mmCIF file of C-alpha atoms in Angstrom:
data_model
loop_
_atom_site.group_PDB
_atom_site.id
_atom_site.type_symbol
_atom_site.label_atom_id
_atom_site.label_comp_id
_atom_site.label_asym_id
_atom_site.label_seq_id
_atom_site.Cartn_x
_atom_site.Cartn_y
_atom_site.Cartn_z
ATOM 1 C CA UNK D 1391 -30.752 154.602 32.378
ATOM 2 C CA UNK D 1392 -33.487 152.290 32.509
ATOM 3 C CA UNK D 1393 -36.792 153.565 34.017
ATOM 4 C CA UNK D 1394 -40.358 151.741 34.537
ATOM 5 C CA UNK D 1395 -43.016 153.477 34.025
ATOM 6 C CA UNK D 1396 -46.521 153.422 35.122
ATOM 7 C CA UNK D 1397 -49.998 154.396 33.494
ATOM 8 C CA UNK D 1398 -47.784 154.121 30.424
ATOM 9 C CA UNK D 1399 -51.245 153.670 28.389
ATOM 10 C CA UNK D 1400 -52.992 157.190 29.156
ATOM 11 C CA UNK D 1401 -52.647 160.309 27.623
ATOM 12 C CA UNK D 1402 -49.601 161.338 29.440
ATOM 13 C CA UNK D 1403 -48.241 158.056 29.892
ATOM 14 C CA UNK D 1404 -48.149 157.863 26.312
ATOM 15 C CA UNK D 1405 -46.046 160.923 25.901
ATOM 16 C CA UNK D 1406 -43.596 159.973 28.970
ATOM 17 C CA UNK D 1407 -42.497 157.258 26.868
ATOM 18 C CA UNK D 1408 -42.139 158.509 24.056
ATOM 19 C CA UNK D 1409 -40.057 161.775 25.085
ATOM 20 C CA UNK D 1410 -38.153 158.944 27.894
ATOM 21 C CA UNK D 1411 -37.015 156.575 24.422
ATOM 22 C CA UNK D 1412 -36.155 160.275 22.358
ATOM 23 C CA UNK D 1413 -33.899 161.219 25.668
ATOM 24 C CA UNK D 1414 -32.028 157.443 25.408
ATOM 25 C CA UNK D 1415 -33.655 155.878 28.508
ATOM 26 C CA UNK D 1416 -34.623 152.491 28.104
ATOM 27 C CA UNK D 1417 -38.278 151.770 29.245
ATOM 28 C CA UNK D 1418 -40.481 149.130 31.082
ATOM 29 C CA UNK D 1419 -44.305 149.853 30.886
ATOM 30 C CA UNK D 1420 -46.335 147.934 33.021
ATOM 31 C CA UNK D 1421 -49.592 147.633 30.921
ATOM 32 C CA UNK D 1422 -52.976 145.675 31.793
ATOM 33 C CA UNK D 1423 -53.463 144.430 28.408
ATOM 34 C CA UNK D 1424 -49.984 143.322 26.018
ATOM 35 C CA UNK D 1425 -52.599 143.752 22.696
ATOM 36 C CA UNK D 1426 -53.348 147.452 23.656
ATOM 37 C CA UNK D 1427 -49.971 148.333 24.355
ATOM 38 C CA UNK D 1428 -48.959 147.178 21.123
ATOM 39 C CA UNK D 1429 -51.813 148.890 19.599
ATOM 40 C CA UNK D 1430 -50.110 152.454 21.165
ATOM 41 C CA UNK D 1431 -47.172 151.493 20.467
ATOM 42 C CA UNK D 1432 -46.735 149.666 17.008
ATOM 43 C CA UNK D 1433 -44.206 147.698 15.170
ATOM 44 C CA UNK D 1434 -42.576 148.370 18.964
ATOM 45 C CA UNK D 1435 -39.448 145.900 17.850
ATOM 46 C CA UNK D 1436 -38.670 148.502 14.952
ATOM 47 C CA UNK D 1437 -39.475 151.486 15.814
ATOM 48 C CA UNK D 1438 -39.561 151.118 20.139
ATOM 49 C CA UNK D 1439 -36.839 148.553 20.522
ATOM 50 C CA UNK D 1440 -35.900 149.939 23.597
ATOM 51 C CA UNK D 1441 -39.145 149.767 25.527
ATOM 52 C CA UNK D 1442 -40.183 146.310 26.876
ATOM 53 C CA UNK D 1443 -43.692 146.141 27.962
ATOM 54 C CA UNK D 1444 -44.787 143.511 30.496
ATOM 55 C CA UNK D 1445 -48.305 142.479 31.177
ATOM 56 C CA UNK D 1446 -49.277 143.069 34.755
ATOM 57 C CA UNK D 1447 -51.638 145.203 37.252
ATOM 58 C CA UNK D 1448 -50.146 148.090 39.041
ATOM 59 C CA UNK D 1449 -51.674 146.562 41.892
ATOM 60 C CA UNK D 1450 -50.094 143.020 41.925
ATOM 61 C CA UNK D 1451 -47.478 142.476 43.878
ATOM 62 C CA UNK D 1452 -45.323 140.084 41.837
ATOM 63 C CA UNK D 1453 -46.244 142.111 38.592
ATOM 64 C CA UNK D 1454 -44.712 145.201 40.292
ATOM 65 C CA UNK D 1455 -41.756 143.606 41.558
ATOM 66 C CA UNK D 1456 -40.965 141.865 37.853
ATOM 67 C CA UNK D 1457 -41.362 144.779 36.147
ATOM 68 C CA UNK D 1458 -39.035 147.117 38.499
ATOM 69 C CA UNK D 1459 -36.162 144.417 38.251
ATOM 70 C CA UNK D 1460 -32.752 146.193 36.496
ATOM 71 C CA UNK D 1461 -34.618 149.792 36.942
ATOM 72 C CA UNK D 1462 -33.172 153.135 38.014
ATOM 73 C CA UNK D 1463 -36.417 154.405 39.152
ATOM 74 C CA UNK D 1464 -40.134 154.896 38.018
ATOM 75 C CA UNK D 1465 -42.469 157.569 36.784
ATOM 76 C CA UNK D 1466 -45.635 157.060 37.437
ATOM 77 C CA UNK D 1467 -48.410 158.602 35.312
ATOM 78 C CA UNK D 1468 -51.241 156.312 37.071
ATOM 79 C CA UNK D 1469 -54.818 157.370 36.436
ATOM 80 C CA UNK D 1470 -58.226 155.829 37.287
ATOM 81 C CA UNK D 1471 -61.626 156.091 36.612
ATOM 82 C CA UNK D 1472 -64.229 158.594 37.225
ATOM 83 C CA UNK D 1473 -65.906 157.484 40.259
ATOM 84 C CA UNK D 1474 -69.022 159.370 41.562
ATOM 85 C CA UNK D 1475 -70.998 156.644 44.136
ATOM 86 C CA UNK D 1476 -67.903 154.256 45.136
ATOM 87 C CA UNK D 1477 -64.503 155.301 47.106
ATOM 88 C CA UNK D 1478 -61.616 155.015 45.089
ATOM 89 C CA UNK D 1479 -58.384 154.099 46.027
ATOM 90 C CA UNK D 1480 -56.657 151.929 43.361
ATOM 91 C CA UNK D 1481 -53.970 154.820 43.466
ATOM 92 C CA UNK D 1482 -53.061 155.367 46.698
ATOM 93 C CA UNK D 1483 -53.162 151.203 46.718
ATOM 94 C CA UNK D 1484 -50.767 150.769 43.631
ATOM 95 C CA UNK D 1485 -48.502 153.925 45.025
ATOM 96 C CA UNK D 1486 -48.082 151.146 47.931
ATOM 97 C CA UNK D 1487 -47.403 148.579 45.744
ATOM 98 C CA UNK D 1488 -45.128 150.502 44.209
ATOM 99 C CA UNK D 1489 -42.834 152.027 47.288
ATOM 100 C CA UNK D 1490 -42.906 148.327 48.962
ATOM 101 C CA UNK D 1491 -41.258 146.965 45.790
ATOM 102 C CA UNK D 1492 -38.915 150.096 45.253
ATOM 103 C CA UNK D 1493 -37.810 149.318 48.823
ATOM 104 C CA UNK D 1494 -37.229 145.721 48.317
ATOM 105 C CA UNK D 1495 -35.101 146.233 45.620
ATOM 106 C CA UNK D 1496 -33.175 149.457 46.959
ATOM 107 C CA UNK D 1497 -34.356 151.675 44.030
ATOM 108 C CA UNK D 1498 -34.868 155.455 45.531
ATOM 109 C CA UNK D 1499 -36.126 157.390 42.115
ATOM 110 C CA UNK D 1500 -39.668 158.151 41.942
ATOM 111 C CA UNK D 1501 -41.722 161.029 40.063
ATOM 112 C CA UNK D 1502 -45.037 160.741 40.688
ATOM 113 C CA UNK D 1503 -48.209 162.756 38.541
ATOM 114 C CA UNK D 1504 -51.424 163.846 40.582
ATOM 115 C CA UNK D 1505 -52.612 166.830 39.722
ATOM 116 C CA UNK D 1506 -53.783 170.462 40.617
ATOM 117 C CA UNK D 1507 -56.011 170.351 43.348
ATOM 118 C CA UNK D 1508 -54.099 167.748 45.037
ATOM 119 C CA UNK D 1509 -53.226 168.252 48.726
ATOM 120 C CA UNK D 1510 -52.118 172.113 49.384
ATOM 121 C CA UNK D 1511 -52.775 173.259 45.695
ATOM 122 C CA UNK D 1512 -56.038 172.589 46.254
ATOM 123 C CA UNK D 1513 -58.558 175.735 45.346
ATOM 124 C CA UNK D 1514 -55.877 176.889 42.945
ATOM 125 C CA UNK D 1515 -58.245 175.674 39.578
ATOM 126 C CA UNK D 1516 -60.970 178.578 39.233
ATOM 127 C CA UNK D 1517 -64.333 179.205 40.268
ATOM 128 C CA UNK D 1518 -66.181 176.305 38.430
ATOM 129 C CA UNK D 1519 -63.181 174.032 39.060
ATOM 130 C CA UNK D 1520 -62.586 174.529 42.680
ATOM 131 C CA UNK D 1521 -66.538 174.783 43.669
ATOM 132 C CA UNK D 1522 -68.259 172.414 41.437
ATOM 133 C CA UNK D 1523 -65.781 169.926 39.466
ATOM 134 C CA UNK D 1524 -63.635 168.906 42.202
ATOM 135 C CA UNK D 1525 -65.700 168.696 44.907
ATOM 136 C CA UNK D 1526 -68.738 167.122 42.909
ATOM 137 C CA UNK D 1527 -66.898 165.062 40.200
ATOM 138 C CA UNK D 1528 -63.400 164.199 41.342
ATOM 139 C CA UNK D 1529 -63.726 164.578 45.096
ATOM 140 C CA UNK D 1530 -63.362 160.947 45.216
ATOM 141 C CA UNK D 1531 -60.138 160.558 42.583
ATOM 142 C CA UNK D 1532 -58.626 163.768 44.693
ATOM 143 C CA UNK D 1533 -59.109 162.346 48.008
ATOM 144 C CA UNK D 1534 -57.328 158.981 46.946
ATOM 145 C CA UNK D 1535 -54.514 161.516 45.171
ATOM 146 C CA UNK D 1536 -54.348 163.022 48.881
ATOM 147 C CA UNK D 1537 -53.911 159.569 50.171
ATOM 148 C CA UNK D 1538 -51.690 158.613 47.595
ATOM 149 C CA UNK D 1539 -49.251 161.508 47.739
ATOM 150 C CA UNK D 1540 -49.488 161.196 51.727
ATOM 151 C CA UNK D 1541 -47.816 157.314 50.956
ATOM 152 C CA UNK D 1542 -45.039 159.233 48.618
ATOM 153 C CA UNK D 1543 -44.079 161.791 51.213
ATOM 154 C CA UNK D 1544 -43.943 158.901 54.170
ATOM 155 C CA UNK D 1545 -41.621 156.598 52.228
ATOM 156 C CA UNK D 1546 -37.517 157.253 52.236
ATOM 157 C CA UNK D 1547 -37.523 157.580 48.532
ATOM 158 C CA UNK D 1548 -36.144 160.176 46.370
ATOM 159 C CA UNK D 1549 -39.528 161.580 45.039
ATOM 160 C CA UNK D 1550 -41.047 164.538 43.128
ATOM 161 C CA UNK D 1551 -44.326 164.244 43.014
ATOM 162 C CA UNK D 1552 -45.733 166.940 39.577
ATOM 163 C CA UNK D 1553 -49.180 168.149 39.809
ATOM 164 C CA UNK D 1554 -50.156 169.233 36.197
ATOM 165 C CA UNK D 1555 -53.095 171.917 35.485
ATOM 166 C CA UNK D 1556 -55.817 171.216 32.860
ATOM 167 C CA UNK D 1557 -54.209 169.127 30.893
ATOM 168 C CA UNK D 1558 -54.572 169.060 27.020
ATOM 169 C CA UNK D 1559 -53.710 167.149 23.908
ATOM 170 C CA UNK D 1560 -51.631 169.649 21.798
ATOM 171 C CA UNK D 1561 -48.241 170.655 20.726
ATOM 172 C CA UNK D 1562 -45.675 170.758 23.363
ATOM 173 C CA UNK D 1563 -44.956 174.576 23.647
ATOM 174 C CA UNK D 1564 -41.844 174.867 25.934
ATOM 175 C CA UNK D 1565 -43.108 177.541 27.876
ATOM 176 C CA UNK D 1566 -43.807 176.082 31.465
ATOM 177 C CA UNK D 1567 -44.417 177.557 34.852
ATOM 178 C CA UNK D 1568 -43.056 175.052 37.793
ATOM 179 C CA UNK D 1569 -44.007 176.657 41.284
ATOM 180 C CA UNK D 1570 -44.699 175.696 45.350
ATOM 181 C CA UNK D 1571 -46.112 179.356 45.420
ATOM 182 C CA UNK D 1572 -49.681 179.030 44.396
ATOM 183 C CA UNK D 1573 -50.493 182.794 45.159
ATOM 184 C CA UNK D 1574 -52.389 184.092 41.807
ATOM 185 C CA UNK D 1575 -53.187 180.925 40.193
ATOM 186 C CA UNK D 1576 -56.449 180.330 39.429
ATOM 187 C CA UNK D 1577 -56.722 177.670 36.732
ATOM 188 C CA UNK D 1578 -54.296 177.043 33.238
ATOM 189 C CA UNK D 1579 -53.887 174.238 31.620
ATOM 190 C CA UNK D 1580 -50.873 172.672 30.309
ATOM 191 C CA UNK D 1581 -50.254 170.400 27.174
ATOM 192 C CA UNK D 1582 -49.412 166.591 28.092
ATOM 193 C CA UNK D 1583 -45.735 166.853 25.951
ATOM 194 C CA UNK D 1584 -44.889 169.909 28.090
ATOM 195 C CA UNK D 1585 -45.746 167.147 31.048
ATOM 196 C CA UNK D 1586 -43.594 164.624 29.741
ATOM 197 C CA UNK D 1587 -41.028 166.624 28.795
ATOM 198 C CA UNK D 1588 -40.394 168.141 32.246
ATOM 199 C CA UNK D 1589 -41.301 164.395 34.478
ATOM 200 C CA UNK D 1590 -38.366 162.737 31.813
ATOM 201 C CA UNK D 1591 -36.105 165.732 32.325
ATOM 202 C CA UNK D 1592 -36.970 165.976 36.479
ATOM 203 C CA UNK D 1593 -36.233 162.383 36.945
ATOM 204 C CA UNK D 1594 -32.204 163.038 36.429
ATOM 205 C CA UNK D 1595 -31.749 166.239 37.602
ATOM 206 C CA UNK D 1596 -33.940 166.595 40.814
ATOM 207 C CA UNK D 1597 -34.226 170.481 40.735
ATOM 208 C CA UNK D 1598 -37.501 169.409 42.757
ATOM 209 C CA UNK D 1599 -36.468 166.461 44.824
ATOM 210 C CA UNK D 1600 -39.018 166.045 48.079
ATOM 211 C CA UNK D 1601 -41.097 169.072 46.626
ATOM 212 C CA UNK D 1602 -45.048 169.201 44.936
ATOM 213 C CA UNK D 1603 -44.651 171.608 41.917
ATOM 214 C CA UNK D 1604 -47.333 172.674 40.205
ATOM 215 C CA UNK D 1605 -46.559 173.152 36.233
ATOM 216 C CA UNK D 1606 -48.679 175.147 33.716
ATOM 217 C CA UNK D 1607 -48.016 176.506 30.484
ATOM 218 C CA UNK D 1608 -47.389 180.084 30.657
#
């Protein structure tokens, strides 16, 4: 299986390839800058010879399209920045991209990241999440994850889109919640490797296909 994957320079991206190469897949990472993705992933020829990056914006048309060529499907692990004056939508834009390509070349697989607090999960993070940090920090990134998870659910594709609690930096446990019943969650957090392991592992086996899990660590 060969799979393209997107935001493959952030936290989680980072770990989506890496658990994708361990599983066998071969991997395309569309990355802005060819010199930072070679300083994530070093020596890649030796010890990543199955993952070909390509230089290209997630938002270019023609870089989309040349990156998806010979794929199964993509995972996308987009991210942007914090944004607290401007609108954002560079992801619900690139998710466009990204379907109108996946059309075009009559590939159906997509798993897609957003996040907790994303469309109906939304006040499922806590007190001081749901009141202050969401509506006062990442309103904007949340609206343009509504927007962009509205484009997923619209297209014909076979999608799962994962919306990960807190996310942290730390040992991949194992131990992972995956629910569409938010009753009694208020909150977690959930280790990026846990993240990676279960996007790599959901993109075969569609347990979730046309559903919006929400995955914690227990």
């Amino acid at each position: 299986m060969k799979v393209l994957v997107l935001g493959a320079t952030g936290g989680t991206g980072q770990r989506i390839v890496q658990e994708a190469l361990a599983q066998g897949y071969k991997v395309t990472a569309l990355v802005r800058s060819l010199t930072k993705g070679e300083a994530i992933f070093p020596n890649i020829k030796i010890l990543f010879p199955e993952l070909n990056l390509i230089q290209g914006d997630a938002l270019d048309r023609e870089a989309v399209a040349g990156a998806l060529s010979g794929c199964d499907g993509v995972i996308s692990a987009l991210g942007t920045g914090l944004s607290l004056f401007h609108e954002v939508t560079a992801l619900s834009d690139a998710t466009r991209t990204m379907i109108e390509a996946m059309r075009q070349q009559s590939v159906h697989r997509l798993v897609c990241i957003t996040g907790m607090g994303a469309g109906d999960s939304r006040s499922h993070g806590g007190f001081i999440y749901d009141r202050l940090i969401l509506p006062f920090v990442l309103g904007k990134i949340y609206r343009d994850k509504d927007r962009q998870e509205a484009e997923i659910r619209a297209s014909n594709l076979d999608w799962t889109i994962v919306r990960p609690s807190y996310l942290t930096n730390g040992p991949a446990t194992g131990n992972i919640r995956v629910t569409t019943n938010f009753a009694g969650i208020r909150g977690g957090s959930i280790a990026r490797a846990d993240v990676a392991n279960f996007v790599v592992g959901e993109f075969l086996q569609k347990k979730w296909l046309h559903k919006s899990p929400l995955i914690t660590n227990v």
